[in-house]
Amino acid sequence: MAGEQDAEVSAEADIGQVAHACDVEESARQELLRLRASIDNLDAALVHLLAERFKYTQAVGHLKAVHKLPPADRLRENAQIMRLRKLAEDAHLDPAFAEKFLNFIIEEVIRNHKEIAQEQQSRQ
Amino acid sequence: MAGEQDAEVSAEADIGQVAHACDVEESARQELLRLRASIDNLDAALVHLLAERFKYTQAVGHLKAVHKLPPADRLRENAQIMRLRKLAEDAHLDPAFAEKFLNFIIEEVIRNHKEIAQEQQSRQ
């Protein structure tokens, strides 16, 4: 009888542990969903800011094409990199990543500027 | 005398044209500065949003490390890409660029998740 009771207590403890593990898993899953919802909101904001940024760089591209200025401007790019690295540090973002991010964007912008310059030339 | 007068008139016209060209150049330079100031403001906003985004993905990284979940989640990534492409289209941003941008960010996030998982393992 004592053995049977021990087995029952042990089985209850096992069920308790499994139930606890399920609760932990469920709470982790909920936390993951919560974090991902915030990431999705930030991504929507990022995409809208990028759309706005490309409107301005497109205007810069047209201005450069009309005035026959080169698509890239190293002096300006270096100043932007230094500024963004400083801003990233203050915001606790890896400055190396901020620099990589800006280079990624600038690469796309210069590609766009070259396209605009070519369009402008083919019109003349 | 008539020849001299013609030359004077022509010289005045030349000066007028140069002055006009200078005005155009100056106004283009002012416009470029104005556009760049807006780009700088948007970049500051982008860096701060990215800093916030990495706070959330770092929390996801810890959660995944504790619960031994894989650093990458292709199903989630595909859903994010589809969503951002749609948002980009609505905001008149090239959807292909939005996808490239998200992949660029995810690459960094997965690198961070792997680092967090390794730290977690070395602690055990």
mmCIF file of C-alpha atoms in Angstrom:
data_model
loop_
_atom_site.group_PDB
_atom_site.id
_atom_site.type_symbol
_atom_site.label_atom_id
_atom_site.label_comp_id
_atom_site.label_asym_id
_atom_site.label_seq_id
_atom_site.Cartn_x
_atom_site.Cartn_y
_atom_site.Cartn_z
ATOM 1 C CA MET A 1 0.000 0.000 0.000
ATOM 2 C CA ALA A 2 2.813 2.393 0.949
ATOM 3 C CA GLY A 3 4.504 1.627 -2.421
ATOM 4 C CA GLU A 4 1.288 2.331 -4.303
ATOM 5 C CA GLN A 5 0.844 5.646 -2.460
ATOM 6 C CA ASP A 6 4.449 6.628 -3.260
ATOM 7 C CA ALA A 7 3.854 5.824 -6.948
ATOM 8 C CA GLU A 8 0.689 7.946 -6.924
ATOM 9 C CA VAL A 9 2.472 10.891 -5.284
ATOM 10 C CA SER A 10 5.327 10.552 -7.791
ATOM 11 C CA ALA A 11 2.870 10.420 -10.744
ATOM 12 C CA GLU A 12 1.119 13.543 -9.433
ATOM 13 C CA ALA A 13 4.495 15.307 -9.134
ATOM 14 C CA ASP A 14 5.329 14.322 -12.742
ATOM 15 C CA ILE A 15 1.970 15.664 -13.975
ATOM 16 C CA GLY A 16 2.598 18.826 -11.971
ATOM 17 C CA GLN A 17 6.014 19.244 -13.576
ATOM 18 C CA VAL A 18 4.646 18.666 -17.078
ATOM 19 C CA ALA A 19 1.826 21.146 -16.423
ATOM 20 C CA HIS A 20 4.382 23.675 -15.130
ATOM 21 C CA ALA A 21 6.576 23.105 -18.215
ATOM 22 C CA CYS A 22 3.503 23.635 -20.450
ATOM 23 C CA ASP A 23 2.710 26.890 -18.620
ATOM 24 C CA VAL A 24 6.306 28.064 -19.122
ATOM 25 C CA GLU A 25 6.168 27.124 -22.830
ATOM 26 C CA GLU A 26 2.817 28.900 -23.233
ATOM 27 C CA SER A 27 4.074 32.019 -21.454
ATOM 28 C CA ALA A 28 7.259 31.990 -23.621
ATOM 29 C CA ARG A 29 5.106 31.636 -26.745
ATOM 30 C CA GLN A 30 2.947 34.583 -25.641
ATOM 31 C CA GLU A 31 6.065 36.657 -24.939
ATOM 32 C CA LEU A 32 7.473 35.788 -28.390
ATOM 33 C CA LEU A 33 4.197 36.893 -30.054
ATOM 34 C CA ARG A 34 4.234 40.152 -28.038
ATOM 35 C CA LEU A 35 7.836 40.926 -29.041
ATOM 36 C CA ARG A 36 7.159 40.080 -32.691
ATOM 37 C CA ALA A 37 4.111 42.387 -32.781
ATOM 38 C CA SER A 38 6.345 45.279 -31.635
ATOM 39 C CA ILE A 39 9.006 44.332 -34.223
ATOM 40 C CA ASP A 40 6.292 44.360 -36.919
ATOM 41 C CA ASN A 41 5.165 47.850 -35.841
ATOM 42 C CA LEU A 42 8.742 49.144 -35.966
ATOM 43 C CA ASP A 43 9.253 47.554 -39.399
ATOM 44 C CA ALA A 44 6.170 49.336 -40.759
ATOM 45 C CA ALA A 45 7.570 52.637 -39.412
ATOM 46 C CA LEU A 46 11.005 51.872 -40.934
ATOM 47 C CA VAL A 47 9.492 51.127 -44.365
ATOM 48 C CA HIS A 48 7.514 54.381 -44.321
ATOM 49 C CA LEU A 49 10.565 56.425 -43.303
ATOM 50 C CA LEU A 50 12.625 54.730 -46.032
ATOM 51 C CA ALA A 51 9.901 55.565 -48.589
ATOM 52 C CA GLU A 52 10.114 59.202 -47.471
ATOM 53 C CA ARG A 53 13.937 59.134 -47.563
ATOM 54 C CA PHE A 54 13.935 57.852 -51.161
ATOM 55 C CA LYS A 55 11.602 60.695 -52.193
ATOM 56 C CA TYR A 56 14.259 63.174 -50.994
ATOM 57 C CA THR A 57 17.183 61.293 -52.549
ATOM 58 C CA GLN A 58 15.252 61.098 -55.829
ATOM 59 C CA ALA A 59 14.915 64.898 -55.733
ATOM 60 C CA VAL A 60 18.686 65.092 -55.048
ATOM 61 C CA GLY A 61 19.231 62.766 -58.031
ATOM 62 C CA HIS A 62 17.243 65.047 -60.361
ATOM 63 C CA LEU A 63 19.073 68.140 -59.086
ATOM 64 C CA LYS A 64 22.449 66.442 -59.631
ATOM 65 C CA ALA A 65 21.437 65.233 -63.114
ATOM 66 C CA VAL A 66 20.252 68.707 -64.211
ATOM 67 C CA HIS A 67 23.398 70.395 -62.845
ATOM 68 C CA LYS A 68 25.658 67.569 -64.032
ATOM 69 C CA LEU A 69 26.994 66.852 -60.549
ATOM 70 C CA PRO A 70 28.533 63.377 -59.880
ATOM 71 C CA PRO A 71 26.093 60.756 -58.393
ATOM 72 C CA ALA A 72 28.392 60.033 -55.412
ATOM 73 C CA ASP A 73 29.835 62.603 -52.986
ATOM 74 C CA ARG A 74 32.475 60.984 -50.734
ATOM 75 C CA LEU A 75 32.879 64.051 -48.488
ATOM 76 C CA ARG A 76 29.135 64.115 -47.742
ATOM 77 C CA GLU A 77 29.075 60.299 -47.231
ATOM 78 C CA ASN A 78 31.956 60.449 -44.723
ATOM 79 C CA ALA A 79 30.204 63.208 -42.770
ATOM 80 C CA GLN A 80 26.981 61.126 -42.746
ATOM 81 C CA ILE A 81 28.829 58.023 -41.512
ATOM 82 C CA MET A 82 30.555 59.923 -38.674
ATOM 83 C CA ARG A 83 27.238 61.509 -37.623
ATOM 84 C CA LEU A 84 25.258 58.235 -37.698
ATOM 85 C CA ARG A 85 27.963 56.334 -35.765
ATOM 86 C CA LYS A 86 27.714 58.995 -33.017
ATOM 87 C CA LEU A 87 23.873 58.846 -33.000
ATOM 88 C CA ALA A 88 24.014 55.022 -32.885
ATOM 89 C CA GLU A 89 26.386 55.077 -29.889
ATOM 90 C CA ASP A 90 24.044 57.407 -27.996
ATOM 91 C CA ALA A 91 21.066 55.110 -28.828
ATOM 92 C CA HIS A 92 23.025 51.954 -27.783
ATOM 93 C CA LEU A 93 23.042 50.585 -31.334
ATOM 94 C CA ASP A 94 26.267 48.987 -32.636
ATOM 95 C CA PRO A 95 27.982 51.885 -34.542
ATOM 96 C CA ALA A 96 29.536 49.351 -36.964
ATOM 97 C CA PHE A 97 26.028 48.158 -37.830
ATOM 98 C CA ALA A 98 24.797 51.759 -38.299
ATOM 99 C CA GLU A 99 27.681 52.332 -40.732
ATOM 100 C CA LYS A 100 26.880 49.099 -42.617
ATOM 101 C CA PHE A 101 23.217 50.165 -42.759
ATOM 102 C CA LEU A 102 24.059 53.609 -44.190
ATOM 103 C CA ASN A 103 26.395 52.079 -46.785
ATOM 104 C CA PHE A 104 23.621 49.666 -47.764
ATOM 105 C CA ILE A 105 21.207 52.589 -48.301
ATOM 106 C CA ILE A 106 23.785 54.814 -50.073
ATOM 107 C CA GLU A 107 24.586 51.976 -52.509
ATOM 108 C CA GLU A 108 20.909 51.892 -53.536
ATOM 109 C CA VAL A 109 20.715 55.707 -53.712
ATOM 110 C CA ILE A 110 23.795 55.956 -55.996
ATOM 111 C CA ARG A 111 22.303 53.242 -58.239
ATOM 112 C CA ASN A 112 19.115 55.377 -58.448
ATOM 113 C CA HIS A 113 21.118 58.578 -59.114
ATOM 114 C CA LYS A 114 22.931 56.904 -62.021
ATOM 115 C CA GLU A 115 19.588 55.775 -63.494
ATOM 116 C CA ILE A 116 18.183 59.327 -63.216
ATOM 117 C CA ALA A 117 21.346 60.801 -64.857
ATOM 118 C CA GLN A 118 21.053 58.307 -67.725
ATOM 119 C CA GLU A 119 17.360 59.155 -68.230
ATOM 120 C CA GLN A 120 18.244 62.872 -68.225
ATOM 121 C CA GLN A 121 21.006 62.315 -70.841
ATOM 122 C CA SER A 122 18.787 60.217 -73.110
ATOM 123 C CA ARG A 123 16.201 63.047 -73.093
ATOM 124 C CA GLN A 124 18.776 65.637 -74.325
ATOM 125 C CA MET B 1 31.324 103.708 -82.383
ATOM 126 C CA ALA B 2 28.473 101.394 -83.357
ATOM 127 C CA GLY B 3 30.871 98.424 -83.090
ATOM 128 C CA GLU B 4 31.995 99.523 -79.636
ATOM 129 C CA GLN B 5 28.383 99.900 -78.503
ATOM 130 C CA ASP B 6 27.565 96.400 -79.822
ATOM 131 C CA ALA B 7 30.536 94.991 -77.936
ATOM 132 C CA GLU B 8 29.386 96.737 -74.737
ATOM 133 C CA VAL B 9 25.839 95.419 -75.120
ATOM 134 C CA SER B 10 27.187 91.917 -75.772
ATOM 135 C CA ALA B 11 29.497 92.117 -72.736
ATOM 136 C CA GLU B 12 26.567 93.218 -70.576
ATOM 137 C CA ALA B 13 24.479 90.312 -71.892
ATOM 138 C CA ASP B 14 27.344 87.901 -71.063
ATOM 139 C CA ILE B 15 27.604 89.304 -67.523
ATOM 140 C CA GLY B 16 23.836 88.987 -67.214
ATOM 141 C CA GLN B 17 23.960 85.350 -68.304
ATOM 142 C CA VAL B 18 26.814 84.546 -65.910
ATOM 143 C CA ALA B 19 24.931 86.271 -63.077
ATOM 144 C CA HIS B 20 21.815 84.279 -63.948
ATOM 145 C CA ALA B 21 23.834 81.025 -64.065
ATOM 146 C CA CYS B 22 25.315 81.904 -60.646
ATOM 147 C CA ASP B 23 21.812 82.514 -59.256
ATOM 148 C CA VAL B 24 20.678 79.129 -60.617
ATOM 149 C CA GLU B 25 23.761 77.423 -59.139
ATOM 150 C CA GLU B 26 23.202 79.164 -55.788
ATOM 151 C CA SER B 27 19.516 78.221 -55.745
ATOM 152 C CA ALA B 28 20.415 74.583 -56.653
ATOM 153 C CA ARG B 29 23.006 74.558 -53.859
ATOM 154 C CA GLN B 30 20.412 75.864 -51.390
ATOM 155 C CA GLU B 31 17.905 73.221 -52.558
ATOM 156 C CA LEU B 32 20.550 70.478 -52.151
ATOM 157 C CA LEU B 33 21.275 71.653 -48.588
ATOM 158 C CA ARG B 34 17.541 71.704 -47.793
ATOM 159 C CA LEU B 35 17.039 68.154 -49.129
ATOM 160 C CA ARG B 36 20.101 66.867 -47.272
ATOM 161 C CA ALA B 37 18.889 68.381 -43.991
ATOM 162 C CA SER B 38 15.642 66.396 -44.363
ATOM 163 C CA ILE B 39 17.583 63.216 -45.240
ATOM 164 C CA ASP B 40 19.704 63.736 -42.097
ATOM 165 C CA ASN B 41 16.553 64.075 -39.958
ATOM 166 C CA LEU B 42 15.108 60.865 -41.427
ATOM 167 C CA ASP B 43 18.424 59.043 -40.872
ATOM 168 C CA ALA B 44 18.413 60.034 -37.197
ATOM 169 C CA ALA B 45 14.852 58.656 -36.908
ATOM 170 C CA LEU B 46 15.857 55.440 -38.734
ATOM 171 C CA VAL B 47 18.842 54.872 -36.406
ATOM 172 C CA HIS B 48 16.664 55.344 -33.318
ATOM 173 C CA LEU B 49 14.000 52.946 -34.641
ATOM 174 C CA LEU B 50 16.691 50.393 -35.485
ATOM 175 C CA ALA B 51 18.113 50.729 -31.944
ATOM 176 C CA GLU B 52 14.629 50.019 -30.585
ATOM 177 C CA ARG B 53 14.132 47.097 -33.029
ATOM 178 C CA PHE B 54 17.396 45.471 -31.875
ATOM 179 C CA LYS B 55 16.257 45.728 -28.242
ATOM 180 C CA TYR B 56 13.226 43.586 -29.145
ATOM 181 C CA THR B 57 15.175 41.095 -31.263
ATOM 182 C CA GLN B 58 17.706 40.764 -28.433
ATOM 183 C CA ALA B 59 14.817 39.831 -26.111
ATOM 184 C CA VAL B 60 13.656 37.302 -28.758
ATOM 185 C CA GLY B 61 17.237 35.960 -28.879
ATOM 186 C CA HIS B 62 17.302 35.395 -25.095
ATOM 187 C CA LEU B 63 13.879 33.731 -25.175
ATOM 188 C CA LYS B 64 14.982 31.415 -28.001
ATOM 189 C CA ALA B 65 18.266 30.591 -26.223
ATOM 190 C CA VAL B 66 16.527 29.730 -22.927
ATOM 191 C CA HIS B 67 13.893 27.579 -24.683
ATOM 192 C CA LYS B 68 16.446 26.107 -27.110
ATOM 193 C CA LEU B 69 14.568 27.324 -30.195
ATOM 194 C CA PRO B 70 16.531 27.669 -33.485
ATOM 195 C CA PRO B 71 17.942 31.210 -34.196
ATOM 196 C CA ALA B 72 16.217 31.406 -37.616
ATOM 197 C CA ASP B 73 12.491 30.865 -38.337
ATOM 198 C CA ARG B 74 11.894 30.691 -42.116
ATOM 199 C CA LEU B 75 8.090 30.671 -41.793
ATOM 200 C CA ARG B 76 8.135 33.900 -39.770
ATOM 201 C CA GLU B 77 10.686 35.466 -42.160
ATOM 202 C CA ASN B 78 8.547 34.683 -45.214
ATOM 203 C CA ALA B 79 5.484 36.215 -43.552
ATOM 204 C CA GLN B 80 7.549 39.347 -42.677
ATOM 205 C CA ILE B 81 8.822 39.668 -46.267
ATOM 206 C CA MET B 82 5.317 39.365 -47.766
ATOM 207 C CA ARG B 83 3.959 41.961 -45.316
ATOM 208 C CA LEU B 84 6.780 44.467 -45.862
ATOM 209 C CA ARG B 85 6.569 44.139 -49.667
ATOM 210 C CA LYS B 86 2.870 45.034 -49.430
ATOM 211 C CA LEU B 87 3.550 47.992 -47.075
ATOM 212 C CA ALA B 88 6.341 49.197 -49.404
ATOM 213 C CA GLU B 89 4.032 49.090 -52.431
ATOM 214 C CA ASP B 90 1.422 51.176 -50.592
ATOM 215 C CA ALA B 91 4.137 53.702 -49.589
ATOM 216 C CA HIS B 92 5.560 53.839 -53.173
ATOM 217 C CA LEU B 93 8.854 52.247 -52.101
ATOM 218 C CA ASP B 94 10.389 49.594 -54.393
ATOM 219 C CA PRO B 95 9.149 46.264 -52.850
ATOM 220 C CA ALA B 96 12.354 44.538 -54.017
ATOM 221 C CA PHE B 97 14.357 47.071 -52.008
ATOM 222 C CA ALA B 98 12.117 46.571 -48.942
ATOM 223 C CA GLU B 99 12.803 42.812 -49.172
ATOM 224 C CA LYS B 100 16.561 43.400 -49.544
ATOM 225 C CA PHE B 101 16.405 45.737 -46.519
ATOM 226 C CA LEU B 102 14.592 43.167 -44.347
ATOM 227 C CA ASN B 103 17.050 40.418 -45.360
ATOM 228 C CA PHE B 104 19.929 42.747 -44.460
ATOM 229 C CA ILE B 105 18.426 43.316 -40.980
ATOM 230 C CA ILE B 106 17.481 39.637 -40.434
ATOM 231 C CA GLU B 107 21.046 38.562 -41.298
ATOM 232 C CA GLU B 108 22.343 40.779 -38.462
ATOM 233 C CA VAL B 109 19.592 39.585 -36.084
ATOM 234 C CA ILE B 110 20.380 35.886 -36.702
ATOM 235 C CA ARG B 111 24.096 36.614 -36.145
ATOM 236 C CA ASN B 112 23.105 38.203 -32.782
ATOM 237 C CA HIS B 113 20.794 35.273 -31.897
ATOM 238 C CA LYS B 114 23.624 32.791 -32.482
ATOM 239 C CA GLU B 115 25.940 34.845 -30.227
ATOM 240 C CA ILE B 116 23.297 34.922 -27.464
ATOM 241 C CA ALA B 117 22.736 31.128 -27.776
ATOM 242 C CA GLN B 118 26.494 30.494 -27.522
ATOM 243 C CA GLU B 119 26.735 32.743 -24.420
ATOM 244 C CA GLN B 120 23.786 30.860 -22.872
ATOM 245 C CA GLN B 121 25.436 27.461 -23.588
ATOM 246 C CA SER B 122 28.805 28.544 -22.163
ATOM 247 C CA ARG B 123 27.031 29.576 -18.927
ATOM 248 C CA GLN B 124 25.486 26.100 -18.443
#
